[in-house]
Tab-separated table of C-alpha atoms and ligand atoms in Angstrom:
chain	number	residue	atom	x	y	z
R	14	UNK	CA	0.000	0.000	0.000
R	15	UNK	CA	1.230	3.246	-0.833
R	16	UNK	CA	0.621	6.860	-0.311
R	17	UNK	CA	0.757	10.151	-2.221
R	18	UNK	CA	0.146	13.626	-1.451
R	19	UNK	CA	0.076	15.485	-4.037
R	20	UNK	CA	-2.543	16.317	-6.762
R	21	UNK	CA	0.059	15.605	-9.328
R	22	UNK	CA	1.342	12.813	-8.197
R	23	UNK	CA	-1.970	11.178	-8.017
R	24	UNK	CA	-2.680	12.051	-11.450
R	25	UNK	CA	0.727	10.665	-12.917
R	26	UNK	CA	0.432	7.375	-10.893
R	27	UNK	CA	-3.635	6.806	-12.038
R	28	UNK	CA	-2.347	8.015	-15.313
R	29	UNK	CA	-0.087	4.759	-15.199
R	30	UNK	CA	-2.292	2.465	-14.149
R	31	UNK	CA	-4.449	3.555	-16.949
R	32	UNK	CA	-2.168	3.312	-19.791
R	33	UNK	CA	-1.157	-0.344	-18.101
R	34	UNK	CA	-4.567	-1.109	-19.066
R	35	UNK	CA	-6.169	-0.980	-15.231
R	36	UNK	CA	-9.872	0.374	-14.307
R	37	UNK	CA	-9.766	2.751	-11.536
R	38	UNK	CA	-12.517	2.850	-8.446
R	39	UNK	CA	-12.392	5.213	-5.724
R	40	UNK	CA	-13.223	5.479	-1.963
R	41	UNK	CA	-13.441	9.393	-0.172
R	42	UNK	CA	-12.773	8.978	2.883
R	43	UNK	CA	-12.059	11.341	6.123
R	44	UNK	CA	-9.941	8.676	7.763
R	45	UNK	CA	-10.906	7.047	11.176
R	46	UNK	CA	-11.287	3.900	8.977
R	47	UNK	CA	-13.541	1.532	10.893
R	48	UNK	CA	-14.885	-2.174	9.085
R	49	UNK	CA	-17.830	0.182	7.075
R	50	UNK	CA	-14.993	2.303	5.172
R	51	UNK	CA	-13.399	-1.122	4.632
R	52	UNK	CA	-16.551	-2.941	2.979
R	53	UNK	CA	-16.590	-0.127	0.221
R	54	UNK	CA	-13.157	-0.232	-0.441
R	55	UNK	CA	-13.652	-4.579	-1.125
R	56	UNK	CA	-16.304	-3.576	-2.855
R	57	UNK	CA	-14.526	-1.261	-4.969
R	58	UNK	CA	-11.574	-4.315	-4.765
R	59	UNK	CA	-14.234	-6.282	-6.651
R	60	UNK	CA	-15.243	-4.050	-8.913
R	61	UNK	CA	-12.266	-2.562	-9.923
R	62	UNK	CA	-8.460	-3.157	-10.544
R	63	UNK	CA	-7.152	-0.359	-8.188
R	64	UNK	CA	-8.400	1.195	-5.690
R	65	UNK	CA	-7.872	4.919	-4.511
R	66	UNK	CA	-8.569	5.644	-1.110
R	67	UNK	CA	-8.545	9.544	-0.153
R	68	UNK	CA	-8.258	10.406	3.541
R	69	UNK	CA	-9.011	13.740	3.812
R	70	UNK	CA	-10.392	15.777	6.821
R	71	UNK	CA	-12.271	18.157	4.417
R	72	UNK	CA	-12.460	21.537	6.638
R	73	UNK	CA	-15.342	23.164	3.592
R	74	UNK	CA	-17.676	20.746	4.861
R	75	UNK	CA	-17.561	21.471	8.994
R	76	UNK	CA	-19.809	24.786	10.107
R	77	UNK	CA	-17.803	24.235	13.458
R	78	UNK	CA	-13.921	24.665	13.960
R	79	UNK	CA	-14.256	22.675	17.296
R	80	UNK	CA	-15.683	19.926	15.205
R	81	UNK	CA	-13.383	19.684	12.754
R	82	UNK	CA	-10.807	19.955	15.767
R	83	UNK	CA	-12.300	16.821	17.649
R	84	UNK	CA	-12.574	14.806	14.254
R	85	UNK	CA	-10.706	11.934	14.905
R	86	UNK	CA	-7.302	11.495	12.798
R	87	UNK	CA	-5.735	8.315	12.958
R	88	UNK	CA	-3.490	8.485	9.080
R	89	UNK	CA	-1.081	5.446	10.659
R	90	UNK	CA	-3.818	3.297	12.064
R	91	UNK	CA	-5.724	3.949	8.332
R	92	UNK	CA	-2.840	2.788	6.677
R	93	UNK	CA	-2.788	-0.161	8.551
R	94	UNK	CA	-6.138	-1.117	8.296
R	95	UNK	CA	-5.733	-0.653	4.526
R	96	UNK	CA	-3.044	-3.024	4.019
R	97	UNK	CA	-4.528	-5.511	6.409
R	98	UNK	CA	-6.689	-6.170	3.473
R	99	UNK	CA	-3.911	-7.660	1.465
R	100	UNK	CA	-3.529	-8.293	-1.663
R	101	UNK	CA	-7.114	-8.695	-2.354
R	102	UNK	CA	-7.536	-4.477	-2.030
R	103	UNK	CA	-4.440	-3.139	-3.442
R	104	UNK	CA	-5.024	0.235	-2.337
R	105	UNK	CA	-3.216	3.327	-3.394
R	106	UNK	CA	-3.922	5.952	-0.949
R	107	UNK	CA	-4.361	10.004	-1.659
R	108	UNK	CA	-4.314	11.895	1.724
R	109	UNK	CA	-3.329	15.064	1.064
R	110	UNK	CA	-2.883	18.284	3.335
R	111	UNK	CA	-5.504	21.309	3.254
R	112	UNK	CA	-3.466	23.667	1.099
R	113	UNK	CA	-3.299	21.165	-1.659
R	114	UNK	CA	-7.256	20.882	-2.346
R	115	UNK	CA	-7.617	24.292	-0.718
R	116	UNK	CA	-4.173	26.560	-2.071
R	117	UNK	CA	-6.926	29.641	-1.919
R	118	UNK	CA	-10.056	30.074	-0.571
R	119	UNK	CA	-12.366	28.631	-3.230
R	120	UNK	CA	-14.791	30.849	-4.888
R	121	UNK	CA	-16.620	28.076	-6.335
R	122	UNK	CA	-19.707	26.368	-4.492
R	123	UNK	CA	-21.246	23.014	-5.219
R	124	UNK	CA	-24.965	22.756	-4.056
R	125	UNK	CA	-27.462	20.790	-4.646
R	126	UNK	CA	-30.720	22.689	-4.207
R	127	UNK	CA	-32.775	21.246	-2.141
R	128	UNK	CA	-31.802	17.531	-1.298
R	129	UNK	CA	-28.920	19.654	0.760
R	130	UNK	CA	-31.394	22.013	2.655
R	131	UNK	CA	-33.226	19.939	5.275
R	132	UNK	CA	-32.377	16.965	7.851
R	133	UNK	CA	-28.565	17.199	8.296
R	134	UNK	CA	-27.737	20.562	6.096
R	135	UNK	CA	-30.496	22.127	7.948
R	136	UNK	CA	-28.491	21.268	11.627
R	137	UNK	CA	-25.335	22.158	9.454
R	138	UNK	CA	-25.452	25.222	7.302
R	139	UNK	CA	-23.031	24.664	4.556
R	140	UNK	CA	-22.084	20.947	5.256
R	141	UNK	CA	-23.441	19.630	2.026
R	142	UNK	CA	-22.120	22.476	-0.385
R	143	UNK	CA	-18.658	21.594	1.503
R	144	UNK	CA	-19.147	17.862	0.596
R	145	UNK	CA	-20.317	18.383	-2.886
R	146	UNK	CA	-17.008	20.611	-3.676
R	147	UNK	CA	-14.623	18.489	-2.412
R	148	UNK	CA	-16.082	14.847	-3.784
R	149	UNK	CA	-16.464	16.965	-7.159
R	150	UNK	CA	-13.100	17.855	-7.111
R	151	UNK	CA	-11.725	14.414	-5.944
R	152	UNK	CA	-13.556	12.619	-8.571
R	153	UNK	CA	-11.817	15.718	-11.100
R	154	UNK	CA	-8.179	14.632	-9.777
R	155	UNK	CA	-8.923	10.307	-9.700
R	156	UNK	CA	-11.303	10.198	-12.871
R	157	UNK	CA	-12.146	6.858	-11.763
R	158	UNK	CA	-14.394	4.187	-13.146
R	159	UNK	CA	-16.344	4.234	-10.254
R	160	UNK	CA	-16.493	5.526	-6.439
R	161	UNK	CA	-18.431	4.129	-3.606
R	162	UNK	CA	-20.111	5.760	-0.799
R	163	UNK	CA	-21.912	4.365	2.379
R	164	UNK	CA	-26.434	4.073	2.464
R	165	UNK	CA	-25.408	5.207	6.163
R	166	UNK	CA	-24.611	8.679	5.197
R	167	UNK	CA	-28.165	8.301	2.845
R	168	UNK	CA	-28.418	12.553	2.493
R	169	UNK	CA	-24.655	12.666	1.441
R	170	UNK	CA	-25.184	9.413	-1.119
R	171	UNK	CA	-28.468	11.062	-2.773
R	172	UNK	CA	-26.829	14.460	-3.047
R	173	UNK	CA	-23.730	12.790	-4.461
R	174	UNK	CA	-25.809	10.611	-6.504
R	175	UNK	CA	-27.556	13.956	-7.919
R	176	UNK	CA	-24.679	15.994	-8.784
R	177	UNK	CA	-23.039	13.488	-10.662
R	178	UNK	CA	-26.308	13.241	-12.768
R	179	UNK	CA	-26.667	16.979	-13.027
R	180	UNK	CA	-22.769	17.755	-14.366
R	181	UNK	CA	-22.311	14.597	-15.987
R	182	UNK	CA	-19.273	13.269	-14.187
R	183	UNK	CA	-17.961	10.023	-16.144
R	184	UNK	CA	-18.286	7.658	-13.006
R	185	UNK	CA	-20.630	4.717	-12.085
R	186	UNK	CA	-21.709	5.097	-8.193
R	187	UNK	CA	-21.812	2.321	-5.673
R	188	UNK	CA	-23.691	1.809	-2.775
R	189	UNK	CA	-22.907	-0.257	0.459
R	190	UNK	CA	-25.261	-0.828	3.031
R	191	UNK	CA	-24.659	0.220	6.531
R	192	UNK	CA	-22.636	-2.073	8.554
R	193	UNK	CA	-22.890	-2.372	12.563
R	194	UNK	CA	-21.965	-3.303	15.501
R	195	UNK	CA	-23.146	-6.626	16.956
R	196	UNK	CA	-25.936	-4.435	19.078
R	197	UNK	CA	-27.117	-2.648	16.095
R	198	UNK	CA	-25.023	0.584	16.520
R	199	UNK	CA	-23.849	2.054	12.933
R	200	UNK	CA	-20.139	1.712	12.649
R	201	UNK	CA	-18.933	6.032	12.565
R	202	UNK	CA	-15.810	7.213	13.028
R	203	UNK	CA	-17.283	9.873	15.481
R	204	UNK	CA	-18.093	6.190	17.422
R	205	UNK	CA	-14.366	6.189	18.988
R	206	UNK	CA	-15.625	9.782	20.779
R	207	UNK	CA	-18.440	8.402	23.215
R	208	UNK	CA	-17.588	7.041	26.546
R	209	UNK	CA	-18.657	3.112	27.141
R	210	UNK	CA	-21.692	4.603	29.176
R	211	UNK	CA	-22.818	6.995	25.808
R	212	UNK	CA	-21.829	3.714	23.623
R	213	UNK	CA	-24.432	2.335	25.485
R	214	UNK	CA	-27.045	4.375	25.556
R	215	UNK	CA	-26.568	5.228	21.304
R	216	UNK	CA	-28.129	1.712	20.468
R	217	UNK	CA	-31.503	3.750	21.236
R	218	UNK	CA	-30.852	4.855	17.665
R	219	UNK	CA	-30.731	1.764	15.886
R	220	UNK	CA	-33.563	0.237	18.142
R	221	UNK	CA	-36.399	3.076	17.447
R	222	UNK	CA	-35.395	2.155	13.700
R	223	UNK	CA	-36.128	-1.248	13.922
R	224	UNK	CA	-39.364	0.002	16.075
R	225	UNK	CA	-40.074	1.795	13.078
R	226	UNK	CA	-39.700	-1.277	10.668
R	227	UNK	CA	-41.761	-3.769	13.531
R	228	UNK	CA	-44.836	-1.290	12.984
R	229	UNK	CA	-44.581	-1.135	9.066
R	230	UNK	CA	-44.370	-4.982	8.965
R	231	UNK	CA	-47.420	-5.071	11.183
R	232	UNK	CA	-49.376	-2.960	8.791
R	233	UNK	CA	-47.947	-4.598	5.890
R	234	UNK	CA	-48.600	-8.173	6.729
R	235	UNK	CA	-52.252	-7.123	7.591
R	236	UNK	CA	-52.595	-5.100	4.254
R	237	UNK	CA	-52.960	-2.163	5.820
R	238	UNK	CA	-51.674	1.266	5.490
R	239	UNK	CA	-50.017	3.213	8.256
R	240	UNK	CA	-50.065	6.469	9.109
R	241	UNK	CA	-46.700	8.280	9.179
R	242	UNK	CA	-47.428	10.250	12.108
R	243	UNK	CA	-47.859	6.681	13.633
R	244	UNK	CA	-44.403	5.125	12.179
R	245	UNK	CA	-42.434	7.943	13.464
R	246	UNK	CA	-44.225	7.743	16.915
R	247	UNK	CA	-42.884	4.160	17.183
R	248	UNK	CA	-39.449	5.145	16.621
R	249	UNK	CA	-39.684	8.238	18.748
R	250	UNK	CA	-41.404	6.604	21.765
R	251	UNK	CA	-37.854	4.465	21.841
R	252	UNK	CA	-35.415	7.720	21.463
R	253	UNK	CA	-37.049	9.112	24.502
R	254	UNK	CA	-34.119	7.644	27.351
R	255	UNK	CA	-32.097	9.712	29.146
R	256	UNK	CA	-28.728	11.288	27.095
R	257	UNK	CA	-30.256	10.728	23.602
R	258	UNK	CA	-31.322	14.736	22.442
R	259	UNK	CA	-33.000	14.143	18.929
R	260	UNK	CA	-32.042	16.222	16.196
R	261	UNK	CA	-34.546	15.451	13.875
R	262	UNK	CA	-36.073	12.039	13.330
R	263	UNK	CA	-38.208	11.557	10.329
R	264	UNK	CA	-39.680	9.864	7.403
R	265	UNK	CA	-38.723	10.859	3.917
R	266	UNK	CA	-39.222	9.436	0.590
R	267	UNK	CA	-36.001	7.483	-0.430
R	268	UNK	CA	-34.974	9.410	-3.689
R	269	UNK	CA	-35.475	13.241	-2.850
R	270	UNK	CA	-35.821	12.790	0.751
R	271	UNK	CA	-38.523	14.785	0.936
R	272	UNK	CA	-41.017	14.529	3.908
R	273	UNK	CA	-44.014	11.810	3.754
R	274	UNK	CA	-46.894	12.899	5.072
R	275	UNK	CA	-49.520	10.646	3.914
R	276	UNK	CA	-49.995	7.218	4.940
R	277	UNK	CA	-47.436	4.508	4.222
R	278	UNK	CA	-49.276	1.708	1.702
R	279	UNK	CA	-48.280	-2.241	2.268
R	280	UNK	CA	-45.995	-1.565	-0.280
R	281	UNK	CA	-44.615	1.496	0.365
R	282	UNK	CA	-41.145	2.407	0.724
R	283	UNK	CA	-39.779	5.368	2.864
R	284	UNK	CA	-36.583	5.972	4.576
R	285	UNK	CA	-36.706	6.858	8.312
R	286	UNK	CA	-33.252	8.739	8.901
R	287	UNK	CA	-32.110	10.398	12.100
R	288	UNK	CA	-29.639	12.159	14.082
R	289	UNK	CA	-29.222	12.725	17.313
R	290	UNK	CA	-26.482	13.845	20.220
R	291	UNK	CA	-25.025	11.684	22.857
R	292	UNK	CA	-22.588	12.886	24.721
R	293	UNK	CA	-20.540	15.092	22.940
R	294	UNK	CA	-21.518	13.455	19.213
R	295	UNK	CA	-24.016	13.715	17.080
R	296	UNK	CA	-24.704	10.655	15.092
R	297	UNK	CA	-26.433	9.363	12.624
R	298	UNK	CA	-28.508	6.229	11.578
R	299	UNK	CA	-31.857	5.564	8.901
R	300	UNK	CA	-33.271	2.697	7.443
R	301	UNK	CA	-35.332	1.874	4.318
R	302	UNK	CA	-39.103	0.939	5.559
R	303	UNK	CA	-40.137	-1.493	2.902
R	304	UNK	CA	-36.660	-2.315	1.394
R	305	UNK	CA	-36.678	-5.757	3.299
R	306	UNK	CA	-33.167	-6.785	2.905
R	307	UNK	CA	-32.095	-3.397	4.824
R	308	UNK	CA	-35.101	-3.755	7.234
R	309	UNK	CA	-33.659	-7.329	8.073
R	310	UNK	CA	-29.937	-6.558	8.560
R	311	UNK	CA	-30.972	-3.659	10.504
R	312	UNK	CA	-33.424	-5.648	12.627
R	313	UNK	CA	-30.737	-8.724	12.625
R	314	UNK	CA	-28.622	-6.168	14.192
R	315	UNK	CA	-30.360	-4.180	16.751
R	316	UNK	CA	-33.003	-6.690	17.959
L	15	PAF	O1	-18.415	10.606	4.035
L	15	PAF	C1	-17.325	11.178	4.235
L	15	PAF	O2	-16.426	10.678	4.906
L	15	PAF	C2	-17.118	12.553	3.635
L	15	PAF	O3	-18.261	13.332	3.689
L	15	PAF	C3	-16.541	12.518	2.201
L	15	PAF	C4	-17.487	11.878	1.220
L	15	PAF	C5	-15.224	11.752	2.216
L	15	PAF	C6	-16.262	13.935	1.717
L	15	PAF	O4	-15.358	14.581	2.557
């Protein structure tokens, strides 16, 4: 496993590995790399020849400088992770330093009307225009084949998904669903930040999900439809435990993430996404109502 730094030197070695013949595929990543980072870079393994992994604390995307402070950095631990998946994931990794990507302030914005505004951009002014204009201009400098991103960060994937559509960028997108811990808890980087007691009490998060998904299978195997007020109340009843303050919890439809309000039919499908503080981290979780394979890992999971 190697590493490179520079924007050039990225470009000569892909260049390389192009001319040898090879297709690229590419994981962004901020570092922290936990077993969910690694199941898109296999995937990518598959799917590709090489694999580019960028580790890149990307300070456009934080609206708080003691956030991006407390992000957890970890480049050695990364790199070891990385090359503990052998030969199977030949990874080249990109981890460049600020004033590469950023050598002046950039004038340019990336935004995605709309899908950016609400759930997490509306917590976060600016996050999503600060991950739109880096991943645009990491897939400028890899020009891979194809790039994968995590159904855990769901907003960030359907934005991503979007702009990619709207300018045309040459590169197929890959989804990977959301792996957790053996209690249901969605593997996050920000995870290594909460105390064993906060560890604890953020399987609330995965639990009202699968709340969530009990009550839509009860309606669904009795052919009935359910009201959304009464899905999120399921899920909500469960975040209500001592050192869980909700962000926002609620049910969206699964392309423009736009809120539901009518009633879910039997064969509905919605996402129910949500984020929430404990302790000093705000995390976040969702799951596809009516998408069974991600009802039943997330249920297989959390109980
Ligand atoms: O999901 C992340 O880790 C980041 O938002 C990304 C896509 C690497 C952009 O900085």
């Amino acid at each position: 496993m190697e590493r490179v730094t520079t924007i050039a030197e990225l470009r000569a070695r892909v260049a390389r590995l192009r001319a040898a013949g090879a297709t690229i595929g590419f994981v962004p990543t901020m570092g922290a790399l936990h077993e969910g980072h690694l199941a898109l870079v296999r995937l990518a393994a598959e799917q590709a020849d090489e694999v580019v992994v960028s580790i890149f604390v990307n300070p456009a995307q934080f609206d708080r400088a003691d956030d991006l402070s407390a992000y957890p950095r970890d480049l050695a631990g990364d790199e070891r992770a990385l090359a503990g998946l052998g030969a199977a994931a030949p990874v080249l990794v990109f981890a460049p330093e600020a004033d590469e990507l950023y050598p002046r302030p950039p004038a340019t914005s990336v935004r995605v009307a709309g899908l950016g505004d609400h759930l997490c951009g509306a917590s976060r002014p600016g996050h999503f225009d600060g991950v739109g204009l880096v991943v645009v201009k990491l897939l400028n400098i890899v020009a891979p084949d194809l790039a994968v991103f995590g159904r855990k960060d769901r907003q960030q994937l359907q934005i991503v998904r979007r702009l990619v559509a709207d300018l045309d960028l040459p590169v197929e997108l890959l989804a990977v669903p959301t792996v957790r811990e053996s209690d249901g808890v969605a593997l996050s980087s920000r995870n290594r930040r909460l105390s064993a007691e906060e560890r604890s009490t953020a399987r609330a998060l995965p639990q009202a999900l699968g709340a969530a998904v009990l009550a839509a299978r009860r309606a669904r195997t009795a052919g009935e439809e359910l009201p959304t007020a009464t899905l999120r109340e399921a899920a909500r009843e469960v975040l209500d435990v001592p050192g869980v303050e909700v962000d926002y919890l609620e049910v969206v439809d699964p392309d423009g993430l736009q809120p539901v309000t009518g009633p879910l039919a039997p064969d509905g499908v919605v996402v129910v996404a949500v984020a929430a503080h404990v302790g000093p981290v705000r995390l976040i979780d969702n799951v596809e109502v009516g998408d069974v394979p991600d009802e039943e890992r997330l249920l297989d999971a959390a109980g």
